[in-house]
CSV table of C-alpha atoms in Angstrom, one decimal:
chain,number,residue,atom,x,y,z
A,55,MET,CA,37.0,-22.3,33.9
A,56,GLY,CA,36.5,-18.6,34.0
A,57,TYR,CA,35.0,-16.2,36.4
A,58,VAL,CA,31.4,-16.2,36.6
A,59,THR,CA,29.7,-12.5,37.5
A,60,ARG,CA,27.8,-12.9,40.9
A,61,ILE,CA,24.5,-10.9,40.6
A,62,VAL,CA,22.2,-10.5,43.7
A,63,ILE,CA,18.8,-9.2,43.4
A,64,ILE,CA,16.5,-8.1,46.1
A,65,GLY,CA,12.8,-8.1,45.4
A,66,GLY,CA,11.2,-10.7,42.8
A,67,GLY,CA,8.6,-8.2,41.3
A,68,PRO,CA,8.5,-7.3,37.4
A,69,GLY,CA,11.9,-5.1,38.0
A,70,GLY,CA,13.5,-8.1,39.8
A,71,TYR,CA,12.3,-11.2,38.0
A,72,GLU,CA,13.0,-9.8,34.3
A,73,ALA,CA,16.1,-9.0,35.4
A,74,ALA,CA,16.7,-12.2,36.8
A,75,LEU,CA,15.9,-13.8,33.3
A,76,VAL,CA,18.1,-11.2,31.4
A,77,ALA,CA,21.5,-11.8,34.0
A,78,ALA,CA,21.0,-15.6,33.7
A,79,GLN,CA,20.7,-15.6,30.1
A,80,LEU,CA,23.9,-13.4,29.9
A,81,GLY,CA,26.0,-16.0,31.8
A,82,ALA,CA,25.6,-14.6,35.4
A,83,GLU,CA,25.2,-16.4,38.5
A,84,VAL,CA,22.3,-15.2,39.9
A,85,THR,CA,20.3,-15.0,43.2
A,86,VAL,CA,17.1,-13.3,43.5
A,87,VAL,CA,16.2,-12.4,47.2
A,88,ASP,CA,12.5,-12.2,48.0
A,89,CYS,CA,10.1,-12.3,50.8
A,90,ASP,CA,6.4,-12.6,49.3
A,91,GLY,CA,7.0,-14.5,46.0
A,92,LEU,CA,8.1,-13.9,42.9
A,93,GLY,CA,6.0,-11.5,40.8
A,94,GLY,CA,5.8,-8.8,43.7
A,95,ALA,CA,3.0,-6.4,44.6
A,96,SER,CA,2.0,-6.5,40.4
A,97,VAL,CA,1.5,-10.1,40.6
A,98,LEU,CA,0.6,-10.6,44.3
A,99,THR,CA,-1.4,-7.6,45.4
A,100,ASP,CA,-1.5,-4.9,43.0
A,101,CYS,CA,-1.9,-5.5,38.9
A,102,VAL,CA,-3.1,-8.9,38.7
A,103,PRO,CA,-5.6,-9.1,41.3
A,104,SER,CA,-7.2,-5.7,40.7
A,105,LYS,CA,-7.2,-6.4,37.0
A,106,THR,CA,-8.9,-9.7,37.3
A,107,LEU,CA,-11.4,-8.1,39.8
A,108,ILE,CA,-11.9,-5.4,37.1
A,109,ALA,CA,-12.5,-8.0,34.2
A,110,THR,CA,-15.8,-9.2,36.1
A,111,ALA,CA,-16.7,-5.5,36.7
A,112,GLU,CA,-16.3,-4.8,33.3
A,113,VAL,CA,-18.4,-7.5,32.1
A,114,MET,CA,-21.0,-6.0,34.4
A,115,THR,CA,-20.8,-2.6,33.0
A,116,THR,CA,-21.1,-3.9,29.2
A,117,PHE,CA,-24.2,-5.5,30.1
A,118,ASP,CA,-25.8,-2.8,32.1
A,119,SER,CA,-25.3,0.2,29.6
A,120,SER,CA,-25.7,-1.9,26.2
A,121,TYR,CA,-28.2,-4.6,26.8
A,122,GLU,CA,-31.2,-2.9,26.0
A,123,GLU,CA,-29.6,-0.9,23.2
A,124,LEU,CA,-28.5,-4.4,21.2
A,125,GLY,CA,-32.1,-5.8,21.9
A,126,ILE,CA,-31.0,-8.1,24.8
A,127,THR,CA,-33.9,-9.1,27.3
A,128,VAL,CA,-33.8,-10.3,30.3
A,129,ALA,CA,-36.5,-11.4,32.7
A,130,ASP,CA,-36.7,-12.5,36.4
A,131,ASP,CA,-39.4,-15.0,37.4
A,132,THR,CA,-41.0,-12.5,39.8
A,133,PRO,CA,-44.4,-11.3,39.3
A,134,PRO,CA,-45.6,-9.3,37.3
A,135,LEU,CA,-43.6,-11.0,34.5
A,136,GLU,CA,-44.7,-7.9,32.1
A,137,LYS,CA,-42.5,-5.9,34.1
A,138,ALA,CA,-39.2,-7.7,33.3
A,139,ALA,CA,-36.4,-6.7,35.2
A,140,ARG,CA,-32.5,-7.5,35.1
A,141,VAL,CA,-31.2,-10.0,37.7
A,142,VAL,CA,-27.5,-10.1,37.4
A,143,GLY,CA,-25.4,-10.1,40.6
A,144,VAL,CA,-21.9,-11.3,41.7
A,145,ASP,CA,-21.0,-13.2,44.5
A,146,LEU,CA,-17.9,-11.1,45.6
A,147,GLY,CA,-16.2,-14.5,47.5
A,148,LYS,CA,-16.1,-16.1,44.2
A,149,VAL,CA,-14.8,-13.5,42.6
A,150,ASN,CA,-11.9,-12.9,45.2
A,151,LYS,CA,-11.1,-16.6,45.3
A,152,ARG,CA,-10.5,-16.5,41.3
A,153,VAL,CA,-8.4,-13.3,41.9
A,154,LYS,CA,-6.1,-14.8,44.4
A,155,ARG,CA,-6.2,-18.4,42.4
A,156,LEU,CA,-4.5,-16.7,39.6
A,157,ALA,CA,-2.6,-14.3,41.2
A,158,LEU,CA,-1.0,-17.3,42.9
A,159,ALA,CA,-0.6,-19.3,39.7
A,160,GLN,CA,0.9,-16.6,37.8
A,161,SER,CA,3.6,-16.1,40.7
A,162,HIS,CA,4.2,-19.8,40.4
A,163,ASP,CA,4.8,-19.7,36.9
A,164,ILE,CA,7.4,-16.8,37.4
A,165,THR,CA,9.1,-18.7,40.0
A,166,ALA,CA,9.4,-21.2,37.4
A,167,SER,CA,10.5,-19.5,34.5
A,168,VAL,CA,13.4,-17.4,36.6
A,169,THR,CA,14.5,-21.2,38.2
A,170,ARG,CA,14.5,-22.8,34.9
A,171,ALA,CA,16.8,-19.9,33.9
A,172,GLY,CA,19.1,-20.8,35.9
A,173,ALA,CA,18.8,-18.4,38.9
A,174,ARG,CA,18.4,-19.2,42.5
A,175,VAL,CA,15.4,-17.9,44.7
A,176,LEU,CA,15.9,-17.5,48.0
A,177,ARG,CA,13.3,-16.4,50.7
A,178,GLY,CA,14.1,-13.8,52.9
A,179,ARG,CA,15.1,-10.0,53.2
A,180,GLY,CA,18.2,-8.5,52.1
A,181,ARG,CA,19.9,-5.8,52.8
A,182,LEU,CA,23.2,-4.0,51.8
A,183,GLU,CA,26.0,-4.4,54.7
A,184,GLY,CA,28.8,-1.9,54.3
A,185,CYS,CA,30.6,-0.3,51.0
A,186,GLN,CA,32.0,-2.2,48.2
A,187,THR,CA,35.3,-3.6,48.8
A,188,ALA,CA,38.8,-3.4,47.0
A,189,GLU,CA,37.6,-6.2,44.8
A,190,GLY,CA,34.3,-4.3,43.6
A,191,THR,CA,32.5,-7.0,45.5
A,192,ARG,CA,29.8,-5.9,47.9
A,193,THR,CA,27.5,-7.8,50.6
A,194,VAL,CA,23.9,-8.7,50.9
A,195,VAL,CA,23.0,-9.8,54.2
A,196,VAL,CA,19.7,-12.5,54.0
A,197,GLU,CA,17.6,-12.9,56.8
A,198,ALA,CA,15.3,-16.2,56.0
A,199,PRO,CA,11.8,-16.1,57.8
A,200,ASP,CA,13.2,-18.9,60.7
A,201,GLY,CA,15.6,-16.1,61.8
A,202,THR,CA,18.6,-17.3,60.3
A,203,THR,CA,20.9,-15.4,58.1
A,204,GLU,CA,23.4,-15.8,54.8
A,205,ARG,CA,25.5,-13.7,53.8
A,206,LEU,CA,26.0,-13.3,50.0
A,207,ALA,CA,28.9,-11.7,48.0
A,208,ALA,CA,27.7,-9.7,44.8
A,209,ASP,CA,29.8,-7.9,41.8
A,210,ALA,CA,26.4,-6.4,41.2
A,211,VAL,CA,23.3,-5.4,43.4
A,212,LEU,CA,19.7,-4.8,41.8
A,213,ILE,CA,17.4,-3.4,44.4
A,214,ALA,CA,14.0,-3.9,43.4
A,215,THR,CA,12.0,-4.0,46.5
A,216,GLY,CA,8.7,-1.8,45.6
A,217,GLY,CA,6.4,-0.1,47.2
A,218,ARG,CA,3.5,-0.7,50.1
A,219,PRO,CA,0.3,1.4,50.6
A,220,ARG,CA,0.5,4.8,51.9
A,221,GLU,CA,-0.9,5.2,55.1
A,222,LEU,CA,-2.5,8.1,57.1
A,223,GLU,CA,-2.2,8.0,60.9
A,224,ASP,CA,-5.9,9.0,61.2
A,225,ALA,CA,-7.3,6.4,59.0
A,226,LEU,CA,-4.8,3.4,59.9
A,227,PRO,CA,-6.6,0.3,57.9
A,228,ASP,CA,-8.0,-2.7,60.1
A,229,GLY,CA,-8.8,-5.2,57.3
A,230,GLU,CA,-12.3,-5.6,57.6
A,231,ARG,CA,-14.0,-2.1,57.6
A,232,ILE,CA,-11.2,0.5,56.6
A,233,LEU,CA,-8.7,-1.2,53.6
A,234,ASN,CA,-6.3,-0.6,51.7
A,235,TRP,CA,-5.8,-1.9,47.8
A,236,THR,CA,-3.8,-5.2,49.0
A,237,GLN,CA,-6.7,-6.3,51.6
A,238,VAL,CA,-9.6,-6.3,49.6
A,239,TYR,CA,-9.5,-9.2,48.4
A,240,ASP,CA,-10.3,-10.9,51.8
A,241,LEU,CA,-13.6,-9.8,51.6
A,242,GLU,CA,-16.5,-12.0,51.4
A,243,GLU,CA,-19.6,-9.6,50.6
A,244,LEU,CA,-19.8,-6.7,48.3
A,245,PRO,CA,-19.5,-3.7,50.5
A,246,GLU,CA,-22.7,-2.0,50.5
A,247,GLU,CA,-21.8,1.9,50.5
A,248,LEU,CA,-17.9,1.9,49.9
A,249,ILE,CA,-16.1,5.4,50.5
A,250,VAL,CA,-13.0,5.7,48.2
A,251,VAL,CA,-10.7,8.0,49.4
A,252,GLY,CA,-8.3,9.1,47.0
A,253,SER,CA,-9.2,9.7,42.9
A,254,GLY,CA,-5.7,9.0,41.5
A,255,VAL,CA,-5.4,5.9,39.5
A,256,THR,CA,-5.9,3.4,42.2
A,257,GLY,CA,-9.0,5.0,43.9
A,258,ALA,CA,-10.6,5.8,40.7
A,259,GLU,CA,-10.0,1.9,39.1
A,260,PHE,CA,-11.5,0.5,42.2
A,261,ALA,CA,-14.3,3.2,42.7
A,262,GLY,CA,-15.5,2.2,39.1
A,263,ALA,CA,-15.0,-1.4,39.9
A,264,TYR,CA,-17.0,-1.8,42.6
A,265,GLN,CA,-19.9,0.4,41.5
A,266,ALA,CA,-19.9,-1.9,38.6
A,267,LEU,CA,-20.0,-4.6,40.8
A,268,GLY,CA,-22.9,-2.9,43.0
A,269,SER,CA,-21.7,-1.2,45.6
A,270,LYS,CA,-23.0,2.7,46.4
A,271,VAL,CA,-19.8,4.3,45.9
A,272,THR,CA,-18.6,8.0,47.1
A,273,LEU,CA,-15.3,8.9,45.5
A,274,VAL,CA,-13.5,11.9,47.7
A,275,SER,CA,-11.0,13.6,45.9
A,276,SER,CA,-9.1,16.6,47.1
A,277,ARG,CA,-8.3,17.8,43.6
A,278,ASP,CA,-10.5,19.6,41.4
A,279,ARG,CA,-11.5,16.6,39.4
A,280,VAL,CA,-10.7,12.7,39.2
A,281,LEU,CA,-6.9,11.5,37.7
A,282,PRO,CA,-5.6,15.1,38.2
A,283,GLY,CA,-2.7,13.3,36.2
A,284,GLU,CA,-4.2,12.1,33.1
A,285,ASP,CA,-5.1,13.8,30.2
A,286,PRO,CA,-8.1,16.3,31.4
A,287,ASP,CA,-10.6,15.4,28.4
A,288,ALA,CA,-10.0,11.9,29.4
A,289,ALA,CA,-10.6,12.6,33.0
A,290,ALA,CA,-13.6,14.6,32.3
A,291,VAL,CA,-15.1,11.9,30.1
A,292,LEU,CA,-14.7,9.5,33.3
A,293,GLU,CA,-15.9,11.7,35.6
A,294,ASP,CA,-18.9,12.2,33.1
A,295,VAL,CA,-19.5,8.3,33.1
A,296,PHE,CA,-19.0,8.0,36.7
A,297,ARG,CA,-21.6,10.5,37.9
A,298,ARG,CA,-24.1,9.4,35.3
A,299,ARG,CA,-23.6,5.8,36.9
A,300,GLY,CA,-24.6,6.9,40.2
A,301,MET,CA,-21.6,7.4,41.8
A,302,ASN,CA,-21.1,10.3,44.3
A,303,VAL,CA,-17.8,12.1,43.2
A,304,MET,CA,-16.8,14.6,45.6
A,305,ALA,CA,-14.2,16.8,44.5
A,306,ARG,CA,-12.2,19.3,46.7
A,307,SER,CA,-12.9,17.3,49.7
A,308,ARG,CA,-10.0,16.3,51.9
A,309,ALA,CA,-10.3,13.2,54.2
A,310,GLN,CA,-8.9,14.3,57.5
A,311,SER,CA,-9.6,11.0,59.4
A,312,VAL,CA,-11.5,7.7,59.1
A,313,LYS,CA,-12.7,5.8,62.1
A,314,ARG,CA,-15.0,2.4,62.6
A,315,VAL,CA,-17.9,2.8,64.4
A,316,GLY,CA,-19.5,-0.9,64.8
A,317,ASP,CA,-20.2,-2.1,61.3
A,318,ARG,CA,-20.0,1.1,59.7
A,319,VAL,CA,-17.4,3.7,58.7
A,320,GLU,CA,-17.3,7.5,59.3
A,321,VAL,CA,-14.8,9.7,57.2
A,322,THR,CA,-14.1,13.2,58.3
A,323,LEU,CA,-13.1,15.9,55.5
A,324,ALA,CA,-10.8,19.3,56.6
A,325,ASP,CA,-14.2,21.2,56.2
A,326,GLY,CA,-15.7,19.5,59.2
A,327,ARG,CA,-18.1,17.3,57.0
A,328,VAL,CA,-18.7,13.7,57.7
A,329,ILE,CA,-19.6,10.7,55.2
A,330,GLU,CA,-20.9,7.7,56.3
A,331,GLY,CA,-20.5,4.0,54.6
A,332,THR,CA,-20.2,0.7,55.2
A,333,HIS,CA,-16.2,0.1,53.8
A,334,CYS,CA,-13.5,2.7,53.1
A,335,LEU,CA,-11.0,2.0,51.1
A,336,MET,CA,-7.8,4.2,51.3
A,337,ALA,CA,-6.0,5.0,47.7
A,338,VAL,CA,-3.7,7.7,48.8
A,339,GLY,CA,-0.2,6.6,47.0
A,340,ALA,CA,2.2,4.4,48.1
A,341,ILE,CA,5.8,4.7,49.8
A,342,PRO,CA,8.9,2.8,48.4
A,343,ASN,CA,10.2,-0.3,50.5
A,344,THR,CA,13.7,1.6,51.2
A,345,ALA,CA,13.8,1.4,55.3
A,346,GLY,CA,16.4,-1.1,57.2
A,347,MET,CA,18.2,-2.3,54.3
A,348,GLY,CA,21.7,-0.3,54.8
A,349,LEU,CA,20.9,2.0,51.5
A,350,GLU,CA,22.7,5.3,52.5
A,351,GLU,CA,24.9,3.6,54.2
A,352,ALA,CA,26.3,1.8,51.5
A,353,GLY,CA,26.1,4.9,49.6
A,354,VAL,CA,23.2,5.3,47.8
A,355,ARG,CA,21.0,8.4,47.9
A,356,LEU,CA,17.9,8.4,48.6
A,357,THR,CA,15.1,11.3,47.7
A,358,GLU,CA,13.3,13.4,50.6
A,359,SER,CA,10.2,10.8,50.0
A,360,GLY,CA,12.7,7.4,50.5
A,361,HIS,CA,12.9,6.6,46.6
A,362,ILE,CA,16.3,5.8,45.6
A,363,LYS,CA,18.2,8.3,42.6
A,364,THR,CA,19.0,6.5,39.7
A,365,ASP,CA,20.2,7.3,36.1
A,366,LYS,CA,19.0,6.1,32.7
A,367,VAL,CA,20.8,3.4,33.1
A,368,SER,CA,19.5,2.1,36.3
A,369,ARG,CA,22.5,3.0,38.4
A,370,THR,CA,22.8,4.4,42.0
A,371,SER,CA,25.1,6.6,43.5
A,372,ALA,CA,27.2,3.6,44.6
A,373,PRO,CA,29.2,2.0,42.4
A,374,GLY,CA,28.3,-1.7,41.6
A,375,VAL,CA,24.1,-0.9,43.2
A,376,TYR,CA,21.0,-0.7,40.6
A,377,ALA,CA,17.3,0.2,41.2
A,378,ALA,CA,14.6,-1.1,39.5
A,379,GLY,CA,10.8,-0.5,39.9
A,380,ASP,CA,8.2,1.6,42.3
A,381,VAL,CA,11.2,2.0,44.6
A,382,THR,CA,13.0,4.5,42.0
A,383,GLY,CA,9.6,6.6,42.2
A,384,VAL,CA,10.2,7.0,38.5
A,385,PHE,CA,6.8,5.5,37.1
A,386,ALA,CA,4.6,3.2,39.0
A,387,LEU,CA,4.2,0.7,36.3
A,388,ALA,CA,5.3,-3.0,35.9
A,389,SER,CA,6.3,-2.3,32.0
A,390,VAL,CA,8.9,0.3,33.1
A,391,ALA,CA,10.2,-1.8,36.5
A,392,ALA,CA,11.1,-4.6,33.9
A,393,MET,CA,12.6,-2.1,31.4
A,394,GLN,CA,14.5,-0.8,34.2
A,395,GLY,CA,15.7,-4.0,35.3
A,396,ARG,CA,16.4,-5.4,32.0
A,397,ILE,CA,18.3,-2.1,31.4
A,398,ALA,CA,20.6,-2.6,34.6
A,399,MET,CA,21.5,-6.0,33.6
A,400,TYR,CA,22.5,-5.2,30.1
A,401,HIS,CA,24.6,-2.1,31.6
A,402,PHE,CA,26.5,-4.1,34.0
A,403,LEU,CA,26.9,-7.0,31.9
A,404,GLY,CA,28.8,-5.1,29.2
A,405,ASP,CA,25.6,-6.2,26.7
A,406,ALA,CA,24.3,-3.3,24.0
A,407,VAL,CA,21.8,-1.1,26.1
A,408,ALA,CA,19.7,2.1,25.5
A,409,PRO,CA,18.7,4.6,28.3
A,410,LEU,CA,15.4,4.8,29.6
A,411,ASN,CA,13.1,6.4,27.7
A,412,LEU,CA,10.2,7.8,29.2
A,413,LYS,CA,8.6,9.4,26.3
A,414,THR,CA,8.0,6.0,24.7
A,415,VAL,CA,6.1,4.5,27.7
A,416,SER,CA,2.2,3.9,27.0
A,417,SER,CA,0.3,3.6,30.1
A,418,ASN,CA,-3.1,2.4,31.1
A,419,VAL,CA,-5.9,3.4,33.6
A,420,PHE,CA,-8.1,0.4,33.8
A,421,THR,CA,-11.6,2.0,34.3
A,422,ASP,CA,-14.5,1.6,32.1
A,423,PRO,CA,-13.8,3.5,29.8
A,424,GLU,CA,-10.0,2.6,29.9
A,425,ILE,CA,-7.7,5.6,29.3
A,426,ALA,CA,-4.3,4.8,27.5
A,427,THR,CA,-1.8,6.9,27.1
A,428,VAL,CA,1.8,7.5,25.2
A,429,GLY,CA,4.3,9.9,24.4
A,430,TYR,CA,3.7,14.0,25.0
A,431,THR,CA,0.8,15.0,26.8
A,432,GLN,CA,-2.1,17.8,26.1
A,433,ALA,CA,-0.3,19.5,29.7
A,434,ASP,CA,3.2,19.1,27.7
A,435,VAL,CA,1.6,21.2,24.9
A,436,ASP,CA,0.0,23.3,26.9
A,437,ALA,CA,2.7,24.1,28.7
A,438,GLN,CA,4.8,24.5,25.6
A,439,ARG,CA,7.2,22.0,26.3
A,440,MET,CA,6.4,20.5,22.8
A,441,ALA,CA,4.8,22.4,19.6
A,442,ALA,CA,2.2,19.8,18.4
A,443,ASN,CA,-0.8,19.7,16.3
A,444,VAL,CA,-3.7,18.4,18.0
A,445,VAL,CA,-6.8,16.1,16.5
A,446,LYS,CA,-9.5,14.8,19.1
A,447,LEU,CA,-12.3,12.3,17.3
A,448,PRO,CA,-15.4,11.2,19.6
A,449,LEU,CA,-15.8,7.6,19.2
A,450,LEU,CA,-19.4,8.4,18.5
A,451,ARG,CA,-18.7,8.9,15.1
A,452,ASN,CA,-17.2,5.3,14.8
A,453,PRO,CA,-19.1,3.1,13.0
A,454,ARG,CA,-18.1,0.1,15.1
A,455,ALA,CA,-19.1,2.0,18.5
A,456,LYS,CA,-22.3,2.6,16.9
A,457,MET,CA,-22.7,-1.0,16.5
A,458,GLN,CA,-21.4,-1.9,20.3
A,459,GLY,CA,-23.6,0.9,21.9
A,460,ILE,CA,-20.5,2.8,22.7
A,461,ARG,CA,-21.0,6.4,23.8
A,462,ASP,CA,-18.2,7.8,25.7
A,463,GLY,CA,-14.6,8.0,24.8
A,464,PHE,CA,-12.7,9.3,22.1
A,465,VAL,CA,-8.9,9.0,20.4
A,466,LYS,CA,-6.8,12.4,20.6
A,467,LEU,CA,-3.5,12.3,18.6
A,468,PHE,CA,-0.4,15.0,18.8
A,469,CYS,CA,1.8,15.3,16.1
A,470,ARG,CA,4.7,18.0,15.1
A,471,PRO,CA,3.9,20.8,13.0
A,472,GLY,CA,5.5,20.4,9.4
A,473,THR,CA,6.9,16.9,10.0
A,474,GLY,CA,4.2,15.3,11.3
A,475,ILE,CA,6.0,13.0,13.5
A,476,VAL,CA,3.6,11.2,15.7
A,477,VAL,CA,4.9,12.3,19.4
A,478,GLY,CA,1.6,11.4,21.8
A,479,GLY,CA,-1.7,10.1,22.0
A,480,VAL,CA,-4.5,9.4,24.2
A,481,VAL,CA,-7.2,6.8,23.7
A,482,VAL,CA,-10.4,6.4,26.0
A,483,ALA,CA,-12.4,3.5,24.8
A,484,PRO,CA,-13.2,-0.1,25.8
A,485,LYS,CA,-10.2,-2.0,25.7
A,486,ALA,CA,-7.8,1.6,25.0
A,487,SER,CA,-4.9,-0.6,26.6
A,488,GLU,CA,-5.1,-2.7,23.2
A,489,LEU,CA,-5.7,0.4,21.0
A,490,ILE,CA,-2.7,2.8,21.8
A,491,HIS,CA,-0.4,0.1,20.9
A,492,PRO,CA,-0.2,1.5,17.3
A,493,ILE,CA,0.3,5.1,18.5
A,494,SER,CA,3.0,3.8,20.6
A,495,ILE,CA,4.5,2.2,17.8
A,496,ALA,CA,4.5,5.0,15.8
A,497,VAL,CA,5.9,7.4,19.0
A,498,ASP,CA,8.6,4.8,19.3
A,499,ASN,CA,9.3,4.8,15.4
A,500,SER,CA,9.1,8.3,14.8
A,501,LEU,CA,6.1,7.8,12.5
A,502,THR,CA,4.3,10.0,10.6
A,503,VAL,CA,0.9,11.0,10.5
A,504,GLU,CA,0.9,10.0,6.8
A,505,GLN,CA,2.3,6.9,7.1
A,506,ILE,CA,-0.3,5.7,10.1
A,507,ALA,CA,-3.4,7.2,7.9
A,508,ASN,CA,-1.8,4.9,4.8
A,509,ALA,CA,-1.6,1.9,6.8
A,510,PHE,CA,-5.1,-0.5,6.1
A,511,THR,CA,-7.0,-0.9,9.1
A,512,VAL,CA,-10.2,-3.4,9.2
A,513,TYR,CA,-14.1,-2.0,8.6
A,514,PRO,CA,-15.6,-1.3,10.8
A,515,SER,CA,-13.1,-1.3,13.8
A,516,LEU,CA,-12.4,0.9,16.5
A,517,SER,CA,-9.2,1.4,15.4
A,518,GLY,CA,-10.3,2.9,12.3
A,519,SER,CA,-10.4,6.0,14.2
A,520,VAL,CA,-6.9,6.2,14.8
A,521,ALA,CA,-6.1,6.4,11.3
A,522,GLU,CA,-9.0,8.9,10.8
A,523,ALA,CA,-7.4,11.2,13.3
A,524,ALA,CA,-4.2,10.8,11.4
A,525,ARG,CA,-5.8,11.6,8.2
A,526,GLN,CA,-7.3,14.9,10.0
A,527,LEU,CA,-3.8,16.2,11.3
A,528,HIS,CA,-2.3,15.0,7.7
A,529,SER,CA,-4.5,17.4,5.9
A,530,ARG,CA,-2.9,20.3,8.0
A,531,LYS,CA,0.4,19.3,9.2
A,532,THR,CA,2.3,22.1,8.0
A,533,GLY,CA,0.0,24.1,10.5
A,534,ASP,CA,1.0,26.3,13.6
A,535,GLY,CA,-0.3,23.8,15.9
A,536,SER,CA,-3.5,25.4,16.8
């Protein structure tokens, strides 16, 4: 019997479990070391729970914004009957029970898939010990929950330990009134007045969700606008929607401290103003889980922020050590983590591998409307990093959008002058995460706007706006990008 390559993966999130599936399929002996349950933060405390909560909020928002225009009437039984009112609410306790149940079920499904593939799942916390031996192996020390330790010899190690919510010294969560995004699923009742600190993706998603569920929401943003890292046109649409729905969006307002006062919270801003509410959600970024793992002692270089430096095939500076996911600080996306993990295994085990190409990554902000992007951005065009022609079509012109009562959103396409090759796109719409896929295919395969325009679309459909934008770009693809 020949020698079997031993792979140890520390962390069971998308980067870890996807790597385990690939390595096992390629014949390696795989051990996944995980302390919380397979799926990691993505499944247990982040993507799956938040998007499940948002699914409920989405139903509320769709009903609230469209029922009158679509001719739907909802009357209550309180007099006088001629003054009909909408009576729709949510039981947050039930919503959160469903959130936790689905997250746990997803974690169990992933564990079953990994073990069925032949990998071993070991509960505990892993750390590297020393440097690579002369034989090219490394040692991973695993501390089990009961305090016992196990030493694993590995030909290659993948670090996929993810990140955790960043905490401010003067705004530490208590799990009851001051919360981080992993703690909101323990709430039994809807926050009456919720202050969300941080207007990035996480802050915007939760602010929009709780607003839809019935909370009075104040969004505190230290920047000029919400979602400062997203397409400016898209961010402007979302901020307008937030304000129109009654959210108090406070731009250029930096939170300095948060304290609990009885059953309320006080958020003090840098300029001395104080905002009061019943709850505060801190969404001020994440920090990587790299401390106490013996990484630097093993020769793994870290950035100032504590992230692991990797190349485009997921290698670290230490031979035989790879890294994937949020711990690398590349893109905090489950899809990117999974790709990094797969690439690492393909590379180490000698299979065909393509380096990570971040310009083909599609991402989505699960607000309402959603914001989906892929490829080069408006910022790239404005900074002249990419010469591109741009067309933006408001959804107001789309017949299906009119039928569904959709007022907000657009499709934006970027293509190279002359060739017409699609290099990026933005969709702001309900279910934009589904509508971005044809643009992603175009970007990934260097398709032209002519090819997109000539493909049949269903009439009427929101995707018809993608084809229409492509037709408009095709008509002036030889322009100068103006």
